[in-house]
Short mmCIF file of C-alpha atoms and ligand atoms in Angstrom, two decimals:
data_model
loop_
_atom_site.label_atom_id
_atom_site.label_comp_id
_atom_site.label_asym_id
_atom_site.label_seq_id
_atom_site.Cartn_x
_atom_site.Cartn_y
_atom_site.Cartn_z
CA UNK A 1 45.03 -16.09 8.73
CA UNK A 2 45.52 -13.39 6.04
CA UNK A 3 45.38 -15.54 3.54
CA UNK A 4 41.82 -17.10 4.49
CA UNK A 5 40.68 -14.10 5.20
CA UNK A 6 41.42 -12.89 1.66
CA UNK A 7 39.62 -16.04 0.23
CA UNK A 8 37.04 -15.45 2.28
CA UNK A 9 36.65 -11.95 0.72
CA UNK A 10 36.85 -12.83 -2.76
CA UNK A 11 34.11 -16.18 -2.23
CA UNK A 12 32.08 -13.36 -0.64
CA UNK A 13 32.40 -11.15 -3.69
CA UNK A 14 31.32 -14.11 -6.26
CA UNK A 15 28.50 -14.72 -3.96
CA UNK A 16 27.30 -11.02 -4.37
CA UNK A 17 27.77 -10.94 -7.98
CA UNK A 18 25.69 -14.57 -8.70
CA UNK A 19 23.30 -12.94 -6.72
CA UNK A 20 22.87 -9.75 -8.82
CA UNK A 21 23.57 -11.96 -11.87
CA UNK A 22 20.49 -14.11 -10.69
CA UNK A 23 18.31 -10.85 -10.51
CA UNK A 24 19.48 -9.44 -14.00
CA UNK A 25 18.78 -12.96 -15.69
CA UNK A 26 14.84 -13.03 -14.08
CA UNK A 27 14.43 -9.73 -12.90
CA UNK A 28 10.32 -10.65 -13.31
CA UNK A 29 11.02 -12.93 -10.32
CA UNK A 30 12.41 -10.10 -8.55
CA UNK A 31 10.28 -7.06 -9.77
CA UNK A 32 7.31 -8.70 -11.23
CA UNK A 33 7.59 -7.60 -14.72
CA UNK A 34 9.68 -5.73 -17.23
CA UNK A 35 7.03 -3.85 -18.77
CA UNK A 36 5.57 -0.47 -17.13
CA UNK A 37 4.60 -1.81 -14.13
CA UNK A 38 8.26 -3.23 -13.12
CA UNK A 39 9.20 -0.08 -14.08
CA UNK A 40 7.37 1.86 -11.75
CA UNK A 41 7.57 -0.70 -8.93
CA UNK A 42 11.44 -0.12 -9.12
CA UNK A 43 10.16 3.68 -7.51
CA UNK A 44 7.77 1.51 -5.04
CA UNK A 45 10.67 -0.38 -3.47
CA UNK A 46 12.72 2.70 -2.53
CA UNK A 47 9.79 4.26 -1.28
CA UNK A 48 8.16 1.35 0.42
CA UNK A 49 11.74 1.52 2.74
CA UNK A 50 10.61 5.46 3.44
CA UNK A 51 7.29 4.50 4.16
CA UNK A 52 8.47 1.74 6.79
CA UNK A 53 10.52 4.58 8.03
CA UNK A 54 7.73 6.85 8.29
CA UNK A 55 5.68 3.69 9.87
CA UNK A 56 8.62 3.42 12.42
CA UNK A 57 7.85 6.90 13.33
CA UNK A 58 11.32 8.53 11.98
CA UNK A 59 9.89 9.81 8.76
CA UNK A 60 7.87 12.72 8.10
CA UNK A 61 8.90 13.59 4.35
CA UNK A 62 9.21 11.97 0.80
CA UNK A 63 10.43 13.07 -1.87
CA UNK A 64 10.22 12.02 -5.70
CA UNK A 65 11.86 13.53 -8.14
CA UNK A 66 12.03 12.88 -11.70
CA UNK A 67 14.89 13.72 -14.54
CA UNK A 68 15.04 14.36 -17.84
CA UNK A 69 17.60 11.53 -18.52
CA UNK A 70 15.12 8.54 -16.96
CA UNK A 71 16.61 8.52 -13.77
CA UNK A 72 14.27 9.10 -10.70
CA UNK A 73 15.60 10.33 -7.05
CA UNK A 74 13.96 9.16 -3.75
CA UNK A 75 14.64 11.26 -0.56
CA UNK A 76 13.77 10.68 2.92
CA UNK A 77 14.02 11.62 6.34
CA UNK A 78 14.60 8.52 8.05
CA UNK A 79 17.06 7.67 10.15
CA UNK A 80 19.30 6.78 6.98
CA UNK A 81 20.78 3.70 6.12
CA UNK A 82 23.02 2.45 8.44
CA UNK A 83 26.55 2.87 7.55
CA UNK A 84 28.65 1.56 10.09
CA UNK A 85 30.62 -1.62 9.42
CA UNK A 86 28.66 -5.14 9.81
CA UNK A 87 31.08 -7.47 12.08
CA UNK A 88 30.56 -10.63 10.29
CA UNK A 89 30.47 -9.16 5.99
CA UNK A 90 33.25 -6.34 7.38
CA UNK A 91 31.29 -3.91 4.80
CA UNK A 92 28.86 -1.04 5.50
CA UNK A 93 26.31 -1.51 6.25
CA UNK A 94 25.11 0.54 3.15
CA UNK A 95 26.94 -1.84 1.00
CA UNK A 96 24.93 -4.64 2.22
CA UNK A 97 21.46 -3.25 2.10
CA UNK A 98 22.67 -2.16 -1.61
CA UNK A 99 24.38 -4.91 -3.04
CA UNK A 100 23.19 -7.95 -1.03
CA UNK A 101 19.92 -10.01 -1.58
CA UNK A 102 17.97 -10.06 1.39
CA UNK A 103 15.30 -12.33 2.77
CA UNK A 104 13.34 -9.70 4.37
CA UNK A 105 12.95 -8.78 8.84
CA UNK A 106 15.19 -5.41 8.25
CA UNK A 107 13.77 -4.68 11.12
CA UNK A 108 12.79 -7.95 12.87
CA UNK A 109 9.57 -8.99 14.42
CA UNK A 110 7.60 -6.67 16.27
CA UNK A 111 7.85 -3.54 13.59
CA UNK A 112 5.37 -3.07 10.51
CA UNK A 113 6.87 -3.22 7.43
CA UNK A 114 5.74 -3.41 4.04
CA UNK A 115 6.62 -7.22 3.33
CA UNK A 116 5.19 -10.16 1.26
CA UNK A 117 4.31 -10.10 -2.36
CA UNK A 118 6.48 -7.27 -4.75
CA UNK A 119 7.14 -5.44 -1.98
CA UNK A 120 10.30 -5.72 0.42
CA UNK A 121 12.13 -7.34 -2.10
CA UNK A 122 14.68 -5.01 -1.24
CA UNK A 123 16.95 -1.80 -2.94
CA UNK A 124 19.80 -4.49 -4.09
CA UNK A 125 16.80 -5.51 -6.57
CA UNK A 126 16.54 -1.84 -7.63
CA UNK A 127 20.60 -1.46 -7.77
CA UNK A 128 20.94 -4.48 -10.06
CA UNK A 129 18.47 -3.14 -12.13
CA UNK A 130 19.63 0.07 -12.52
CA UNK A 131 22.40 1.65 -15.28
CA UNK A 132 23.73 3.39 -12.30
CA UNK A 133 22.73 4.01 -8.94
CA UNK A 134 23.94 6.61 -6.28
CA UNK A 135 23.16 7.01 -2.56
CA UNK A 136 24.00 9.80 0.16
CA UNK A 137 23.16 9.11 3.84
CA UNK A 138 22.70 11.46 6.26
CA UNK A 139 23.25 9.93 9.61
CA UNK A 140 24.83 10.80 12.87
CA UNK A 141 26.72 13.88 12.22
CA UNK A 142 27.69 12.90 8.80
CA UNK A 143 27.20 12.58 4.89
CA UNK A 144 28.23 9.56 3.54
CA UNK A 145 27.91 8.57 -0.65
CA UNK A 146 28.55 5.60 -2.47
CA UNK A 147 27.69 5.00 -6.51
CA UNK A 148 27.14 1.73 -8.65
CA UNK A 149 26.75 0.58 -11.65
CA UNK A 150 23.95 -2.54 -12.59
CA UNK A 151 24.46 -3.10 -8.98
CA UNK A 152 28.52 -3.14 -8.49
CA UNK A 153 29.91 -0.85 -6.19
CA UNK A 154 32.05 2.16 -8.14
CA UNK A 155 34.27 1.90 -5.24
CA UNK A 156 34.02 2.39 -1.34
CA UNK A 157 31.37 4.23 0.51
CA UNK A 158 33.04 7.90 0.56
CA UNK A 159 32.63 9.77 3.97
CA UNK A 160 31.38 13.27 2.25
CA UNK A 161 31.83 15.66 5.71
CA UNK A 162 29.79 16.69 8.14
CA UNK A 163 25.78 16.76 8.14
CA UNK A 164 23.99 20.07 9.32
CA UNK A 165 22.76 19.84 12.58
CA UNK A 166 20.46 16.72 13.45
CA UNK A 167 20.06 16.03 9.74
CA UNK A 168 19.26 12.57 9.06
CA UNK A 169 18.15 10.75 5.56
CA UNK A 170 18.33 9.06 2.55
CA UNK A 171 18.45 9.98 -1.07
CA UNK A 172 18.68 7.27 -3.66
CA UNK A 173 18.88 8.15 -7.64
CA UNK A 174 19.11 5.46 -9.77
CA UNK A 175 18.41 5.00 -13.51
CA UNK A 176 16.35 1.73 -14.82
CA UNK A 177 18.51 -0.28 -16.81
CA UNK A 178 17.36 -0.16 -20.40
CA UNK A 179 18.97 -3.44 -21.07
CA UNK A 180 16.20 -4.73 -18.97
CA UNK A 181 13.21 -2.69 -19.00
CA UNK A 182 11.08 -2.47 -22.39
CA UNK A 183 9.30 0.60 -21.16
CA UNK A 184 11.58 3.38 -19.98
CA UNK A 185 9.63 6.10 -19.18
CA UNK A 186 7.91 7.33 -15.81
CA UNK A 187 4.16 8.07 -16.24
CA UNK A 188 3.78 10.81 -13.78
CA UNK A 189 0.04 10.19 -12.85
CA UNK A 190 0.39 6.44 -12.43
CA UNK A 191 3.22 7.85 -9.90
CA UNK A 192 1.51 10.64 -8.46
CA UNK A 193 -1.31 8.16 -7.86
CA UNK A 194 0.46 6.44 -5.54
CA UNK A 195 2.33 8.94 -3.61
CA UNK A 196 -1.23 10.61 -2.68
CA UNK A 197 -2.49 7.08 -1.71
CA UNK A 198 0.67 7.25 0.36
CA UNK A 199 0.15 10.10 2.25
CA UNK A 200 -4.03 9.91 2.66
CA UNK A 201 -2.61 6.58 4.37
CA UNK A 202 -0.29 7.92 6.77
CA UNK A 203 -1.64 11.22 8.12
CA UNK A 204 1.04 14.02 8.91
CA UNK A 205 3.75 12.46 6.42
CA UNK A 206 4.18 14.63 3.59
CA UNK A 207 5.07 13.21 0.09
CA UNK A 208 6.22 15.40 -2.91
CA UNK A 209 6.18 14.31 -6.68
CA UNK A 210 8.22 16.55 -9.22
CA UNK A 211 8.71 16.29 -12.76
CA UNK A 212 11.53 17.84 -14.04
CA UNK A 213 10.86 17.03 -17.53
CA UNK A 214 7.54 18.88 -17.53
CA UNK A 215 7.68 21.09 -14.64
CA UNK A 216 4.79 19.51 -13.26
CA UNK A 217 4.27 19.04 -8.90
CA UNK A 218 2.40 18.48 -5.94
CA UNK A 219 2.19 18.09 -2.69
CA UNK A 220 0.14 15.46 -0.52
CA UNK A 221 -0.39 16.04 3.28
CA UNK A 222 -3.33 14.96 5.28
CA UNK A 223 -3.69 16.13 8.87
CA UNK A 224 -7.25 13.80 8.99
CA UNK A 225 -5.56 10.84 7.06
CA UNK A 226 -8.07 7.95 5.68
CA UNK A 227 -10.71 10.28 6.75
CA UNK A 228 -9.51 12.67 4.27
CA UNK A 229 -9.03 9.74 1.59
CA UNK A 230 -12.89 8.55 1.93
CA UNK A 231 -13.92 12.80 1.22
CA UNK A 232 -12.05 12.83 -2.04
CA UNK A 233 -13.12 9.40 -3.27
CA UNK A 234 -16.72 10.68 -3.08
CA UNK A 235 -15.35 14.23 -4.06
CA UNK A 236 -17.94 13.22 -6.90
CA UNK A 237 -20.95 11.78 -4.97
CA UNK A 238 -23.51 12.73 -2.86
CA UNK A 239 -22.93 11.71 0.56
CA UNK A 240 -25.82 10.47 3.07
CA UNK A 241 -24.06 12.09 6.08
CA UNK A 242 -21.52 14.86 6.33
CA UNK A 243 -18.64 13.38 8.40
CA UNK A 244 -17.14 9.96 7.36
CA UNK A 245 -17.65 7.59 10.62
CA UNK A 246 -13.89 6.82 11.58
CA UNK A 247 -12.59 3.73 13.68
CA UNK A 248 -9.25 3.54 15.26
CA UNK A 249 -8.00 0.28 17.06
CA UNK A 250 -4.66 -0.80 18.46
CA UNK A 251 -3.44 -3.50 19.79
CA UNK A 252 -1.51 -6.14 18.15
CA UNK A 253 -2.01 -4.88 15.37
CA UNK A 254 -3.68 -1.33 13.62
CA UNK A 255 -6.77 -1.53 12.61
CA UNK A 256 -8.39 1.70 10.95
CA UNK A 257 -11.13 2.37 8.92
CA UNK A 258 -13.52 5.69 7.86
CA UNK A 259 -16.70 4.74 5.78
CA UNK A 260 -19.58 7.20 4.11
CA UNK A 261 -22.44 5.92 2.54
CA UNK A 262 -23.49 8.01 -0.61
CA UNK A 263 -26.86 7.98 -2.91
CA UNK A 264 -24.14 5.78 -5.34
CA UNK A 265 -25.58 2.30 -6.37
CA UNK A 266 -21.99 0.64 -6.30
CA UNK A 267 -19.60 -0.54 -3.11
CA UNK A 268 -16.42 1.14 -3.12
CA UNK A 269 -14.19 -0.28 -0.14
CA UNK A 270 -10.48 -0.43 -0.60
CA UNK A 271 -8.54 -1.77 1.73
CA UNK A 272 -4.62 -1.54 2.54
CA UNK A 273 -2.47 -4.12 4.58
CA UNK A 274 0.89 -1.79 5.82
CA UNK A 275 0.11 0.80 3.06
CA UNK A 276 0.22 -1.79 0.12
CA UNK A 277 -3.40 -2.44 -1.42
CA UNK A 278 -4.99 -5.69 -1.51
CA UNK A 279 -7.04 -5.13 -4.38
CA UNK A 280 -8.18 -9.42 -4.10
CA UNK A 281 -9.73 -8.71 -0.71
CA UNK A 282 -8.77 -11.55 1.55
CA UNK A 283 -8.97 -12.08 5.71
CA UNK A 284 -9.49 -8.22 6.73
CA UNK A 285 -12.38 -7.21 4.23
CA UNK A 286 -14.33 -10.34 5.11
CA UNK A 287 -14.39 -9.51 8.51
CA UNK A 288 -14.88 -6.20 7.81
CA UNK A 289 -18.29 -7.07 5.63
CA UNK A 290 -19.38 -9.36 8.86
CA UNK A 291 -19.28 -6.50 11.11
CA UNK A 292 -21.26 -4.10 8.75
CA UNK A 293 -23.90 -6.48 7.82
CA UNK A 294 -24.36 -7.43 11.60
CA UNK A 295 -24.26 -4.12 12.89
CA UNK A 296 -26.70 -2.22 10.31
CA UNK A 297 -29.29 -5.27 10.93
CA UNK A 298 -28.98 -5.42 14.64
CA UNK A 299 -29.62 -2.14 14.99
CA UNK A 300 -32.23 -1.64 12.64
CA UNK A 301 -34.28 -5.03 14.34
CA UNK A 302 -33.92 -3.80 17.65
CA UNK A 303 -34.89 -0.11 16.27
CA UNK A 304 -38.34 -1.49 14.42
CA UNK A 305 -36.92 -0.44 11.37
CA UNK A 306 -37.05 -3.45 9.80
CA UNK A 307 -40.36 -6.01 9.94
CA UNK A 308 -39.87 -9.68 11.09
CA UNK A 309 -39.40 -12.18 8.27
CA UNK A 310 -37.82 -9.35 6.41
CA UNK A 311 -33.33 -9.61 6.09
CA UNK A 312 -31.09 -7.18 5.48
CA UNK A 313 -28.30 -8.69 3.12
CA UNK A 314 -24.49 -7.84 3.15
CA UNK A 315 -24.91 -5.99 -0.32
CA UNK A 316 -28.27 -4.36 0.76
CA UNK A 317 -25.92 -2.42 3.47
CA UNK A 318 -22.66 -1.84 1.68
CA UNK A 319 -24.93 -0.34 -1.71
CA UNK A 320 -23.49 3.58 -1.87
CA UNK A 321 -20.48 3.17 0.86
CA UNK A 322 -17.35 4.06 0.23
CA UNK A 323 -14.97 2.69 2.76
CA UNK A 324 -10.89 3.03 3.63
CA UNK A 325 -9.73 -0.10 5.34
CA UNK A 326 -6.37 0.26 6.82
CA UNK A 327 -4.19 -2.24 8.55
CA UNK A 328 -0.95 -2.33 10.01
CA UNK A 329 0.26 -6.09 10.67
CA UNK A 330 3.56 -7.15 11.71
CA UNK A 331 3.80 -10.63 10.05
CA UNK A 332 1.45 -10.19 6.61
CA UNK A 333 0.97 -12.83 4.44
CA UNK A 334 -0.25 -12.17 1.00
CA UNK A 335 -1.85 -14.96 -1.19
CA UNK A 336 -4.04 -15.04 -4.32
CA UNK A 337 -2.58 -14.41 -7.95
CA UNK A 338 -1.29 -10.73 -8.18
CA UNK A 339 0.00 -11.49 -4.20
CA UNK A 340 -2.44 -8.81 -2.73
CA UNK A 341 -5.00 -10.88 -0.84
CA UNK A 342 -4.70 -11.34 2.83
CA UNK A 343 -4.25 -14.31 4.09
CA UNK A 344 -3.72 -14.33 7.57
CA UNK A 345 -6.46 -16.16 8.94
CA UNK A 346 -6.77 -14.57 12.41
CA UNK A 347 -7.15 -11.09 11.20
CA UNK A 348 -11.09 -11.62 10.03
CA UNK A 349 -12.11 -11.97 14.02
CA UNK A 350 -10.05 -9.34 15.05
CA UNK A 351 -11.05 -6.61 12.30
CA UNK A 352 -14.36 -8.16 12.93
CA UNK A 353 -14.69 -7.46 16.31
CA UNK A 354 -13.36 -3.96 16.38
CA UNK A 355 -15.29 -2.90 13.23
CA UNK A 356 -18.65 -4.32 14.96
CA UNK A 357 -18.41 -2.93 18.21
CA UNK A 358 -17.34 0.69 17.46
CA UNK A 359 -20.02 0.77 14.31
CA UNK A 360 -23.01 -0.42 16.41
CA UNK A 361 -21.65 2.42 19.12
CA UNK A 362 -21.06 4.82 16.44
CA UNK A 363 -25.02 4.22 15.54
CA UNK A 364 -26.75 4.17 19.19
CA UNK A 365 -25.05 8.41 19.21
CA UNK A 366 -25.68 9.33 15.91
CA UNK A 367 -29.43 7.59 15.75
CA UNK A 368 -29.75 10.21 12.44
CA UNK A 369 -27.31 9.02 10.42
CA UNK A 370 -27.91 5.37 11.39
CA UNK A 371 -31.12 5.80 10.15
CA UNK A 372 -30.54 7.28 6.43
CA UNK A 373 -27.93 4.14 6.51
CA UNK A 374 -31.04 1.74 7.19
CA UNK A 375 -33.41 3.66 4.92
CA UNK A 376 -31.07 3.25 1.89
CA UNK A 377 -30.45 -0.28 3.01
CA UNK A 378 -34.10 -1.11 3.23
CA UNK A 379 -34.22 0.61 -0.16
CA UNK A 380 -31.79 -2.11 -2.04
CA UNK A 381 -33.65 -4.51 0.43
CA UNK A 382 -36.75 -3.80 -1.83
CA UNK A 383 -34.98 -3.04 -5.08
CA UNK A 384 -33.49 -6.60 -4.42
CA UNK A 385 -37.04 -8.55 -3.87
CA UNK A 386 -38.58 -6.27 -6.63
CA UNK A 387 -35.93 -7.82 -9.46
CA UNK A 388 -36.09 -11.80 -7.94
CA UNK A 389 -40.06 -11.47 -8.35
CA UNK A 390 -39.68 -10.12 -11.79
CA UNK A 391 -37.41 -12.52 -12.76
CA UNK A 392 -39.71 -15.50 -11.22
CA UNK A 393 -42.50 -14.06 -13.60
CA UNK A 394 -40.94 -13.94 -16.53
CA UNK A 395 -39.66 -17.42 -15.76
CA UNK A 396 -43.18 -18.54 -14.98
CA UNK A 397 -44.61 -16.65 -18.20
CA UNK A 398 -41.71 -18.42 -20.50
CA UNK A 399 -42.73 -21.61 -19.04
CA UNK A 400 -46.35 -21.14 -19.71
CA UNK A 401 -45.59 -19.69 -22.99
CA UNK A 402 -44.23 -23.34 -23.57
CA UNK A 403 -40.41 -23.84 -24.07
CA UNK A 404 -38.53 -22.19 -21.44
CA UNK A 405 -35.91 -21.57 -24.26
CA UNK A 406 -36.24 -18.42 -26.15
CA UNK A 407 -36.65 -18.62 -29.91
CA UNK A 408 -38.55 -21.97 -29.28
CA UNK A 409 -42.77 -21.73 -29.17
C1 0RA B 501 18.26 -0.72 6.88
C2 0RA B 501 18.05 -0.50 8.22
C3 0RA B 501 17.39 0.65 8.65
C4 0RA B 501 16.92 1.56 7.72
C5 0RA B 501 17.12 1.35 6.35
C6 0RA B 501 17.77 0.20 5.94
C7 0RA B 501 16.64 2.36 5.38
C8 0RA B 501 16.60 2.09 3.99
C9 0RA B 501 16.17 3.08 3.11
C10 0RA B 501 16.01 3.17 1.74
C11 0RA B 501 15.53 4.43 1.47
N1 0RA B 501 15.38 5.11 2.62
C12 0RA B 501 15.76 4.32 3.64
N2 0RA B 501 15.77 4.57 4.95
C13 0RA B 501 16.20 3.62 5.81
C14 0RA B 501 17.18 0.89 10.12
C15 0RA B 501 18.01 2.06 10.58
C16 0RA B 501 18.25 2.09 12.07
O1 0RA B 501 18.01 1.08 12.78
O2 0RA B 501 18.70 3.14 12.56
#
C-alpha cells in the first residue's frame, strides 16, 4: 500500500517534469514565440488569470511591477489560488496550477474566461519558462509562499502566517529564462498598452504599471468603461456627436459596444472576445457590420433621406466611426492564423440582432445625431459613385485612345 503509493508519487513526479521538459524544448508551442512578443505574453498569462478573476467578479485591482534585474511581479485581488490539498494529486492546489500542464475549464463551463489561442495556456507555461518564480497567496485567513526554479518546486508550499483581515490575492514574480528568450527586456509602452486596454475593457477594475528601472507609472481606471475607450481613440478627431452611442446586452453571453462617428475618412472598430483582441475580425464583427449597414439605411429610407434607386453601402456607413466591440463568451473559439478571429458561428445572429435593434432605437430618440450619421454616409455614398464614374471615363477615353494598355498608342 505504501509502497504503491510511493511509486505512484515518483511516476507522478516524471510526469510533471516531461511535461515542463516538453515546454522548455518548444516553448513557441506554448508561448508563441521566443522573441519580444513571447516575452511579453509571459506578463499576459499571469494577468489574463487576474482578469478572469476580475471577470468572475472577485477582482478589482492589478498590479504590474517591473525590476531592475528582468523579473516582473503580477498582483491581484482575487480570491487567490487555491491552496488546499487536491484529493486525487495529494498536492496543493498551488502546486498544480504551477507546475502542472493544464488543458484549460479552471473554472468549468458557465464562467468567461480568457481561453483559446495564446491565452489560457496556463502559469505552469510561465513557471517553466522562468529562471525562478515565486508566489504568495492570500486566502482564507492566511499567507501562503512557494518558489521555483525553470518550473521545479524549491520545496513545499510554506504556510507564511496569518493574512490581515479579509485579505485575499495573488502575487506572482517570476524572471524569463534567458536560456530561452532572445529578447530579455520589458518594453514598458508595449506593456502599458495593454494594461490600459485592460482596464477601458472592464470598467471599475483598476490596473497599475510601474517601472522600477525608470521610475516611470500610471494608473488606468474607467468608471464609463468602452465608452471611455471610444473618447480617447478619437482623443485626436473630430467627432460628429458628443456622446458615444453605447449598447449593453446580456444574456448568454455579453455583448457591448459604444461607437462615434468622426469627420475621419477611415473605419476604426476593434473588437475584443473576453478582453483578448481579435485583430482578424471573425463571427462578432460581421454581425456587427450587418446591423450597422441595415440600421443606418432603414432609417434613412423610411426618413426620405435617401432617394429610391439610390444604396447605402456597408463602407458608406462605417467611413469616420470608431467603434469598441466587446464580448464576453463562455466557450470562444479562435481561428485564423495569429488565433484571434472568432469563429463561433452563432455569435454573428446574436451580436446582430442586439446591435440592430438597440441602434435603430438609439436613432428614432436622437433623430439629430442619426441624421449627421446619414449625411456623412450619403457623403461617401457620392464620393463613392463620383470615383466609379471617373474611373469608367478614363477607361472609356483609354479605349478610344486605342490600346487600353498604357504606353501603347
Ligand atoms: C485556480 C482556481 C481559481 C483561481 C486561480 C487559479 C487563480 C490564478 C491566478 C493567477 C494569478 N492570479 C490568480 N488568481 C486566481 C479559482 C479560485 C476559487 O475557486 O476560489
Amino acid at each position: 500500500m505504501a509502497d504503491n503509493g510511493a511509486e505512484k508519487y515518483t511516476s507522478r513526479q516524471l510526469q510533471v517534469l516531461e511535461g515542463l521538459e516538453a515546454v522548455r524544448k518548444r516553448p513557441a508551442m506554448y508561448i508563441g514565440s521566443t522573441d519580444a512578443h513571447g516575452l511579453h505574453h509571459m506578463v499576459y498569462e499571469v494577468v489574463d488569470n487576474a482578469i478572469d478573476e476580475a471577470m468572475a467578479g472577485y477582482c478589482d485591482f492589478i498590479e504590474v511591477t517591473l525590476h531592475r534585474d528582468g523579473s516582473v511581479t503580477v498582483r491581484d485581488n482575487g480570491r487567490g489560488i487555491p491552496v488546499d490539498i487536491h484529493p486525487e494529486y495529494k498536492i496543493p492546489g498551488l502546486e498544480l496550477v504551477m507546475t502542472r500542464l493544464h488543458a484549460g475549464g479552471k473554472f468549468g463551463k458557465g464562467a468567461y474566461k480568457v481561453s483559446g489561442g495564446l491565452h489560457g495556456v496556463g502559469v505552469s507555461v510561465v513557471n517553466a519558462l522562468s529562471e525562478y518564480l515565486e508566489v504568495e497567496v492570500w486566502r482564507e485567513g492566511k499567507r501562503y509562499y512557494q518558489s521555483y526554479r525553470r518550473g521545479v518546486a524549491e520545496g513545499p508550499m510554506k504556510l507564511l502566517g496569518e493574512a490581515p483581515p479579509n485579505k485575499t490575492g495573488t502575487r506572482v514574480t517570476f524572471k524569463p529564462d534567458r536560456e530561452i528568450f532572445q529578447v530579455h527586456s520589458f518594453d514598458y509602452d508595449t506593456l502599458a498598452t495593454r494594461m490600459r486596454e485592460i482596464a477601458f475593457l472592464n470598467r471599475g477594475l483598476k490596473v497599475v504599471i510601474k517601472d522600477e528601472r525608470t521610475g516611470q507609472e500610471e494608473e488606468f481606471f474607467y468608471e464609463g468603461g468602452i465608452v471611455e475607450f471610444v473618447k480617447w481613440l478619437n482623443r485626436t478627431r473630430t467627432p460628429l456627436h458628443p456622446e458615444p452611442i453605447y449598447i449593453y446586452y446580456e444574456g448568454g453571453e455579453i455583448v457591448e459596444a459604444a461607437m462615434q462617428f468622426t469627420t475621419d475618412y477611415r473605419e476604426n472598430i476593434y473588437t475584443f472576445v473576453n478582453n483578448i483582441p481579435t485583430p482578424e475580425g471573425g463571427t462578432h464583427l460581421s454581425g456587427f457590420r450587418a446591423a450597422l449597414t441595415r440600421a443606418v439605411s432603414e432609417y434613412a429610407r423610411a426618413h426620405g433621406l435617401i432617394k429610391n434607386g439610390q444604396n447605402l453601402h456597408g463602407e458608406d456607413v462605417r467611413e469616420g466611426l470608431t467603434a469598441v466591440l466587446s464580448l464576453k463568451i463562455t466557450e470562444p473559439q479562435f481561428d485564423g492564423q495569429t488565433k484571434t478571429r472568432l469563429g463561433n458561428w452563432e455569435i454573428k445572429g446574436i451580436v446582430e440582432g442586439v446591435i440592430y435593434e438597440k441602434l435603430k432605437e438609439h436613432l428614432e430618440e436622437n433623430p439629430a445625431v442619426a441624421e449627421k450619421i446619414i449625411g456623412k454616409a450619403l457623403d461617401a455614398m457620392r464620393a463613392r459613385e463620383a470615383a466609379r464614374r471617373a474611373r469608367e471615363l478614363t477607361r472609356r477615353k483609354s479605349l478610344l485612345e486605342g490600346g487600353g494598355l498604357p504606353g501603347r498608342s
